Every structure is written in C-alpha cells, then in structure tokens.
Amino acid sequence: MNRNSTKLLKDDLYRYEGDRSRRWRVKLKYLFFVPGFTYTFFFRRASAARNALTRAFWSVPLQVTRYITHIQIPVGTRIGRGLRIVHFGHVVVNPSATIGENFTISQGCLIGSALGKHEGVPVIGDRVYMSANAVIIGKVNIGNDVMIAPGALVNFDVPDNSVVIGNPGQVIPRESSPTAKYIVFPVK
C-alpha cells in the first residue's frame, strides 16, 4: 500500500477519535468493532491496489464487509480525506460520484445517478454532513459546509453554508457553517 493511502486511512480514523486515533488499541477497536471504519479500511486498501492481484486480495474482505454492513461504496470511488460513516446500514454511493474532504454519511443514504433533466452523478464539496435516509441524485453540485437533513431529497445544486430539508428539498442558507458542530475531528 502506498504512502498516500496510508495517510488517507489515518485521516479517516482521525475523524472518529481525534488524536486518540494514534493509539494501537484504538486502531484495533475501530478495525474490528466499528463497521463503518472496517468498511472504509478495506475500501481504501482495495482502491489503492497497484495491480489486479492485490486489488483482488483486498476486494475479498471488502465484499464480506459489504454483505455484513450493507454499505456499497465501489472500489475507486473518489472520496477525499476524512471519510466518516457514522452508522452502518444501506449506504449506497455511485462509483462515478466525487466527494470532498471531511464527509460524514449516515445510514440509509443514497448518492446516485439520474436520467433526464439532471442526468449524471453528484459532485459533493468539503465538510458535508449527510443525515439518515437522505438522497442526493443527478448531476448536482453540493457546496462546502452543507448539511443534508434526515430524509431530504436533493436533485438540485446547493450553495455553500446551507441546510437542505424536506422532500422535495428546500435550501436554507446560513451565515456560517451549519456543519461546524457536526463534523467532529475534521482533518486539516
């Protein structure tokens, strides 16, 4: 595994525990007993594989973890540093989506493609918090410091420093970051 992917994993773990994430006991706890991080670990390893044999090796535990956790983030999906999967269960991300740094996702979320007016896949900025059962679909741009409320449907562009609530979604602009309290231990 290359240095860059090792750094990604350290940054992902940092999002859960901050400076405590450097301890071996914490690393082992999260690898074996926190399903969201376990999935992230195998996802990063498989995505960083330099050849088909190594990718196949890491894809086996990733597939097992996928069946256990019901998290479906395909190998190679572009996700920045500091991924945090808060609760596991029925998380689906389109492999063509682009996600920025310090992204937090909860259970029941979908980041997917659409046909028609918004044909394509989402581009998500930095410090985005996606709450339970939220859906982002289509070729939309989600700005930085955006909170997607539980159950919200987003199929439109969202500016920076906003909250999206409801189905259909409604944007509520904020003067400052609505995610500042929710993005715990952000990587810098």
PDB file of C-alpha atoms in Angstrom:
ATOM      1  CA  MET A   1       0.000   0.000   0.000  1.00  0.00           C
ATOM      2  CA  ASN A   2       1.400   3.379  -0.902  1.00  0.00           C
ATOM      3  CA  ARG A   3       2.025   6.271   1.465  1.00  0.00           C
ATOM      4  CA  ASN A   4      -0.908   8.304   0.210  1.00  0.00           C
ATOM      5  CA  SER A   5      -3.446   5.581   1.001  1.00  0.00           C
ATOM      6  CA  THR A   6      -1.910   5.043   4.448  1.00  0.00           C
ATOM      7  CA  LYS A   7      -2.345   8.774   5.093  1.00  0.00           C
ATOM      8  CA  LEU A   8      -5.976   8.553   3.916  1.00  0.00           C
ATOM      9  CA  LEU A   9      -6.673   5.764   6.407  1.00  0.00           C
ATOM     10  CA  LYS A  10      -5.055   7.718   9.241  1.00  0.00           C
ATOM     11  CA  ASP A  11      -7.161  10.747   8.343  1.00  0.00           C
ATOM     12  CA  ASP A  12     -10.323   8.627   8.161  1.00  0.00           C
ATOM     13  CA  LEU A  13      -9.646   7.142  11.609  1.00  0.00           C
ATOM     14  CA  TYR A  14      -8.818  10.596  12.986  1.00  0.00           C
ATOM     15  CA  ARG A  15     -12.424  11.633  12.200  1.00  0.00           C
ATOM     16  CA  TYR A  16     -13.664   9.124  14.805  1.00  0.00           C
ATOM     17  CA  GLU A  17     -11.296   9.727  17.731  1.00  0.00           C
ATOM     18  CA  GLY A  18      -9.072  12.726  17.034  1.00  0.00           C
ATOM     19  CA  ASP A  19      -5.565  12.441  18.484  1.00  0.00           C
ATOM     20  CA  ARG A  20      -6.503   9.234  20.314  1.00  0.00           C
ATOM     21  CA  SER A  21      -6.606   7.516  16.907  1.00  0.00           C
ATOM     22  CA  ARG A  22      -2.808   7.145  17.043  1.00  0.00           C
ATOM     23  CA  ARG A  23      -3.036   4.526  19.798  1.00  0.00           C
ATOM     24  CA  TRP A  24      -2.829   0.871  18.735  1.00  0.00           C
ATOM     25  CA  ARG A  25      -5.719  -0.093  20.969  1.00  0.00           C
ATOM     26  CA  VAL A  26      -7.987   2.460  19.295  1.00  0.00           C
ATOM     27  CA  LYS A  27      -6.847   1.355  15.827  1.00  0.00           C
ATOM     28  CA  LEU A  28      -7.663  -2.272  16.584  1.00  0.00           C
ATOM     29  CA  LYS A  29     -11.001  -1.360  18.162  1.00  0.00           C
ATOM     30  CA  TYR A  30     -12.126   0.546  15.081  1.00  0.00           C
ATOM     31  CA  LEU A  31     -10.804  -2.004  12.609  1.00  0.00           C
ATOM     32  CA  PHE A  32     -12.581  -4.932  14.248  1.00  0.00           C
ATOM     33  CA  PHE A  33     -15.588  -3.446  16.056  1.00  0.00           C
ATOM     34  CA  VAL A  34     -16.752  -0.333  14.172  1.00  0.00           C
ATOM     35  CA  PRO A  35     -18.403  -1.478  10.922  1.00  0.00           C
ATOM     36  CA  GLY A  36     -18.224   1.909   9.183  1.00  0.00           C
ATOM     37  CA  PHE A  37     -14.478   2.167   9.676  1.00  0.00           C
ATOM     38  CA  THR A  38     -13.940  -1.517   8.873  1.00  0.00           C
ATOM     39  CA  TYR A  39     -15.598  -0.926   5.509  1.00  0.00           C
ATOM     40  CA  THR A  40     -13.547   2.238   4.978  1.00  0.00           C
ATOM     41  CA  PHE A  41     -10.329   0.332   5.741  1.00  0.00           C
ATOM     42  CA  PHE A  42     -10.951  -2.353   3.099  1.00  0.00           C
ATOM     43  CA  PHE A  43     -12.331   0.225   0.617  1.00  0.00           C
ATOM     44  CA  ARG A  44      -9.157   2.338   0.880  1.00  0.00           C
ATOM     45  CA  ARG A  45      -6.900  -0.742   0.641  1.00  0.00           C
ATOM     46  CA  ALA A  46      -8.670  -2.107  -2.443  1.00  0.00           C
ATOM     47  CA  SER A  47      -8.813   1.339  -4.093  1.00  0.00           C
ATOM     48  CA  ALA A  48      -5.070   1.845  -3.542  1.00  0.00           C
ATOM     49  CA  ALA A  49      -4.086  -1.525  -5.024  1.00  0.00           C
ATOM     50  CA  ARG A  50      -1.489  -1.150  -7.751  1.00  0.00           C
ATOM     51  CA  ASN A  51      -2.238  -4.365  -9.644  1.00  0.00           C
ATOM     52  CA  ALA A  52      -5.102  -6.774 -10.273  1.00  0.00           C
ATOM     53  CA  LEU A  53      -3.812  -9.417  -7.877  1.00  0.00           C
ATOM     54  CA  THR A  54      -3.556  -7.007  -4.943  1.00  0.00           C
ATOM     55  CA  ARG A  55      -6.928  -5.487  -5.775  1.00  0.00           C
ATOM     56  CA  ALA A  56      -8.486  -8.957  -5.846  1.00  0.00           C
ATOM     57  CA  PHE A  57      -6.856  -9.761  -2.498  1.00  0.00           C
ATOM     58  CA  TRP A  58      -8.347  -6.680  -0.789  1.00  0.00           C
ATOM     59  CA  SER A  59     -11.669  -6.985  -2.615  1.00  0.00           C
ATOM     60  CA  VAL A  60     -12.497 -10.275  -0.884  1.00  0.00           C
ATOM     61  CA  PRO A  61     -12.674  -8.814   2.666  1.00  0.00           C
ATOM     62  CA  LEU A  62     -14.342  -5.719   1.194  1.00  0.00           C
ATOM     63  CA  GLN A  63     -17.120  -7.887  -0.276  1.00  0.00           C
ATOM     64  CA  VAL A  64     -17.558  -9.762   3.006  1.00  0.00           C
ATOM     65  CA  THR A  65     -17.767  -6.455   4.861  1.00  0.00           C
ATOM     66  CA  ARG A  66     -20.244  -5.163   2.260  1.00  0.00           C
ATOM     67  CA  TYR A  67     -22.606  -8.077   2.937  1.00  0.00           C
ATOM     68  CA  ILE A  68     -22.329  -7.635   6.698  1.00  0.00           C
ATOM     69  CA  THR A  69     -22.700  -3.847   6.803  1.00  0.00           C
ATOM     70  CA  HIS A  70     -24.875  -3.198   3.731  1.00  0.00           C
ATOM     71  CA  ILE A  71     -22.503  -0.398   2.725  1.00  0.00           C
ATOM     72  CA  GLN A  72     -21.901  -0.175  -1.029  1.00  0.00           C
ATOM     73  CA  ILE A  73     -19.125   2.202  -1.951  1.00  0.00           C
ATOM     74  CA  PRO A  74     -17.413   0.700  -5.010  1.00  0.00           C
ATOM     75  CA  VAL A  75     -13.645   0.441  -5.292  1.00  0.00           C
ATOM     76  CA  GLY A  76     -12.192   3.517  -6.959  1.00  0.00           C
ATOM     77  CA  THR A  77     -14.933   5.944  -5.915  1.00  0.00           C
ATOM     78  CA  ARG A  78     -13.275   9.348  -5.436  1.00  0.00           C
ATOM     79  CA  ILE A  79     -13.639  10.308  -1.798  1.00  0.00           C
ATOM     80  CA  GLY A  80     -11.344  12.825  -0.095  1.00  0.00           C
ATOM     81  CA  ARG A  81      -9.608  12.554   3.262  1.00  0.00           C
ATOM     82  CA  GLY A  82     -11.624  12.180   6.422  1.00  0.00           C
ATOM     83  CA  LEU A  83     -14.469   9.864   5.415  1.00  0.00           C
ATOM     84  CA  ARG A  84     -16.689   9.035   8.381  1.00  0.00           C
ATOM     85  CA  ILE A  85     -19.529   6.527   8.149  1.00  0.00           C
ATOM     86  CA  VAL A  86     -21.488   7.259  11.326  1.00  0.00           C
ATOM     87  CA  HIS A  87     -23.928   4.346  11.344  1.00  0.00           C
ATOM     88  CA  PHE A  88     -23.782   1.378   9.058  1.00  0.00           C
ATOM     89  CA  GLY A  89     -26.629   0.012   7.003  1.00  0.00           C
ATOM     90  CA  HIS A  90     -27.869   0.590   3.475  1.00  0.00           C
ATOM     91  CA  VAL A  91     -25.399   3.208   2.300  1.00  0.00           C
ATOM     92  CA  VAL A  92     -25.104   3.290  -1.496  1.00  0.00           C
ATOM     93  CA  VAL A  93     -22.702   5.523  -3.443  1.00  0.00           C
ATOM     94  CA  ASN A  94     -22.430   5.650  -7.234  1.00  0.00           C
ATOM     95  CA  PRO A  95     -18.843   4.863  -8.324  1.00  0.00           C
ATOM     96  CA  SER A  96     -18.720   7.967 -10.539  1.00  0.00           C
ATOM     97  CA  ALA A  97     -19.622  10.385  -7.737  1.00  0.00           C
ATOM     98  CA  THR A  98     -16.953  12.771  -6.462  1.00  0.00           C
ATOM     99  CA  ILE A  99     -16.878  13.524  -2.729  1.00  0.00           C
ATOM    100  CA  GLY A 100     -14.670  16.051  -0.935  1.00  0.00           C
ATOM    101  CA  GLU A 101     -12.860  16.010   2.404  1.00  0.00           C
ATOM    102  CA  ASN A 102     -14.410  15.553   5.855  1.00  0.00           C
ATOM    103  CA  PHE A 103     -17.524  13.887   4.503  1.00  0.00           C
ATOM    104  CA  THR A 104     -19.880  12.279   7.016  1.00  0.00           C
ATOM    105  CA  ILE A 105     -22.638   9.891   5.936  1.00  0.00           C
ATOM    106  CA  SER A 106     -25.312   8.136   7.996  1.00  0.00           C
ATOM    107  CA  GLN A 107     -27.395   5.023   7.465  1.00  0.00           C
ATOM    108  CA  GLY A 108     -29.933   4.732   4.689  1.00  0.00           C
ATOM    109  CA  CYS A 109     -28.260   7.270   2.393  1.00  0.00           C
ATOM    110  CA  LEU A 110     -28.045   7.174  -1.394  1.00  0.00           C
ATOM    111  CA  ILE A 111     -25.711   9.124  -3.664  1.00  0.00           C
ATOM    112  CA  GLY A 112     -26.771   8.112  -7.142  1.00  0.00           C
ATOM    113  CA  SER A 113     -27.141   8.890 -10.800  1.00  0.00           C
ATOM    114  CA  ALA A 114     -30.219  10.086 -12.607  1.00  0.00           C
ATOM    115  CA  LEU A 115     -31.517  10.278 -16.144  1.00  0.00           C
ATOM    116  CA  GLY A 116     -33.422  13.090 -17.793  1.00  0.00           C
ATOM    117  CA  LYS A 117     -33.079  16.732 -16.772  1.00  0.00           C
ATOM    118  CA  HIS A 118     -30.316  16.081 -14.214  1.00  0.00           C
ATOM    119  CA  GLU A 119     -28.564  13.208 -15.989  1.00  0.00           C
ATOM    120  CA  GLY A 120     -25.270  12.390 -14.304  1.00  0.00           C
ATOM    121  CA  VAL A 121     -23.836  11.994 -10.814  1.00  0.00           C
ATOM    122  CA  PRO A 122     -23.279  14.362  -7.872  1.00  0.00           C
ATOM    123  CA  VAL A 123     -20.156  16.327  -7.023  1.00  0.00           C
ATOM    124  CA  ILE A 124     -20.040  16.916  -3.274  1.00  0.00           C
ATOM    125  CA  GLY A 125     -17.835  19.533  -1.599  1.00  0.00           C
ATOM    126  CA  ASP A 126     -15.890  19.542   1.666  1.00  0.00           C
ATOM    127  CA  ARG A 127     -17.350  19.305   5.182  1.00  0.00           C
ATOM    128  CA  VAL A 128     -20.703  17.905   4.090  1.00  0.00           C
ATOM    129  CA  TYR A 129     -22.883  16.062   6.603  1.00  0.00           C
ATOM    130  CA  MET A 130     -25.452  13.702   5.093  1.00  0.00           C
ATOM    131  CA  SER A 131     -28.027  12.652   7.685  1.00  0.00           C
ATOM    132  CA  ALA A 132     -30.027   9.419   7.828  1.00  0.00           C
ATOM    133  CA  ASN A 133     -32.129   8.427   4.809  1.00  0.00           C
ATOM    134  CA  ALA A 134     -31.064  11.429   2.725  1.00  0.00           C
ATOM    135  CA  VAL A 135     -30.816  11.105  -1.059  1.00  0.00           C
ATOM    136  CA  ILE A 136     -28.629  13.050  -3.491  1.00  0.00           C
ATOM    137  CA  ILE A 137     -29.216  12.157  -7.138  1.00  0.00           C
ATOM    138  CA  GLY A 138     -28.322  13.510 -10.539  1.00  0.00           C
ATOM    139  CA  LYS A 139     -25.705  15.876 -11.872  1.00  0.00           C
ATOM    140  CA  VAL A 140     -25.770  18.322  -8.994  1.00  0.00           C
ATOM    141  CA  ASN A 141     -23.094  20.293  -7.165  1.00  0.00           C
ATOM    142  CA  ILE A 142     -23.226  20.327  -3.383  1.00  0.00           C
ATOM    143  CA  GLY A 143     -21.151  23.171  -1.941  1.00  0.00           C
ATOM    144  CA  ASN A 144     -18.863  23.208   1.090  1.00  0.00           C
ATOM    145  CA  ASP A 145     -20.231  23.224   4.650  1.00  0.00           C
ATOM    146  CA  VAL A 146     -23.620  21.794   3.715  1.00  0.00           C
ATOM    147  CA  MET A 147     -25.927  19.791   5.946  1.00  0.00           C
ATOM    148  CA  ILE A 148     -28.426  17.458   4.312  1.00  0.00           C
ATOM    149  CA  ALA A 149     -31.195  16.851   6.870  1.00  0.00           C
ATOM    150  CA  PRO A 150     -32.723  13.424   7.544  1.00  0.00           C
ATOM    151  CA  GLY A 151     -34.956  12.243   4.717  1.00  0.00           C
ATOM    152  CA  ALA A 152     -34.105  15.117   2.385  1.00  0.00           C
ATOM    153  CA  LEU A 153     -34.176  14.642  -1.388  1.00  0.00           C
ATOM    154  CA  VAL A 154     -31.569  16.709  -3.228  1.00  0.00           C
ATOM    155  CA  ASN A 155     -31.725  16.844  -7.019  1.00  0.00           C
ATOM    156  CA  PHE A 156     -30.560  20.450  -7.430  1.00  0.00           C
ATOM    157  CA  ASP A 157     -27.397  22.466  -6.785  1.00  0.00           C
ATOM    158  CA  VAL A 158     -26.799  23.563  -3.203  1.00  0.00           C
ATOM    159  CA  PRO A 159     -24.656  26.625  -2.359  1.00  0.00           C
ATOM    160  CA  ASP A 160     -22.025  26.748   0.390  1.00  0.00           C
ATOM    161  CA  ASN A 161     -23.149  27.179   4.029  1.00  0.00           C
ATOM    162  CA  SER A 162     -26.625  25.753   3.558  1.00  0.00           C
ATOM    163  CA  VAL A 163     -29.027  23.294   5.114  1.00  0.00           C
ATOM    164  CA  VAL A 164     -31.312  21.204   2.909  1.00  0.00           C
ATOM    165  CA  ILE A 165     -34.521  19.906   4.467  1.00  0.00           C
ATOM    166  CA  GLY A 166     -37.585  18.045   3.211  1.00  0.00           C
ATOM    167  CA  ASN A 167     -38.774  16.105   0.228  1.00  0.00           C
ATOM    168  CA  PRO A 168     -38.683  17.871  -2.147  1.00  0.00           C
ATOM    169  CA  GLY A 169     -35.658  19.574  -0.672  1.00  0.00           C
ATOM    170  CA  GLN A 170     -35.622  23.219   0.313  1.00  0.00           C
ATOM    171  CA  VAL A 171     -32.401  25.186   0.797  1.00  0.00           C
ATOM    172  CA  ILE A 172     -31.965  27.280   3.921  1.00  0.00           C
ATOM    173  CA  PRO A 173     -28.870  29.495   3.592  1.00  0.00           C
ATOM    174  CA  ARG A 174     -26.763  30.218   6.685  1.00  0.00           C
ATOM    175  CA  GLU A 175     -24.301  32.968   7.500  1.00  0.00           C
ATOM    176  CA  SER A 176     -21.760  30.453   8.804  1.00  0.00           C
ATOM    177  CA  SER A 177     -21.156  26.738   8.514  1.00  0.00           C
ATOM    178  CA  PRO A 178     -24.137  24.661   9.685  1.00  0.00           C
ATOM    179  CA  THR A 179     -21.859  21.625   9.885  1.00  0.00           C
ATOM    180  CA  ALA A 180     -19.270  23.055  12.289  1.00  0.00           C
ATOM    181  CA  LYS A 181     -20.770  21.208  15.267  1.00  0.00           C
ATOM    182  CA  TYR A 182     -21.418  18.005  13.336  1.00  0.00           C
ATOM    183  CA  ILE A 183     -18.115  17.476  11.533  1.00  0.00           C
ATOM    184  CA  VAL A 184     -16.199  16.147  14.526  1.00  0.00           C
ATOM    185  CA  PHE A 185     -12.396  15.976  14.422  1.00  0.00           C
ATOM    186  CA  PRO A 186     -12.051  17.426  10.893  1.00  0.00           C
ATOM    187  CA  VAL A 187      -8.767  16.737   9.131  1.00  0.00           C
ATOM    188  CA  LYS A 188      -6.864  19.829   8.101  1.00  0.00           C
TER     189      LYS A 188
END
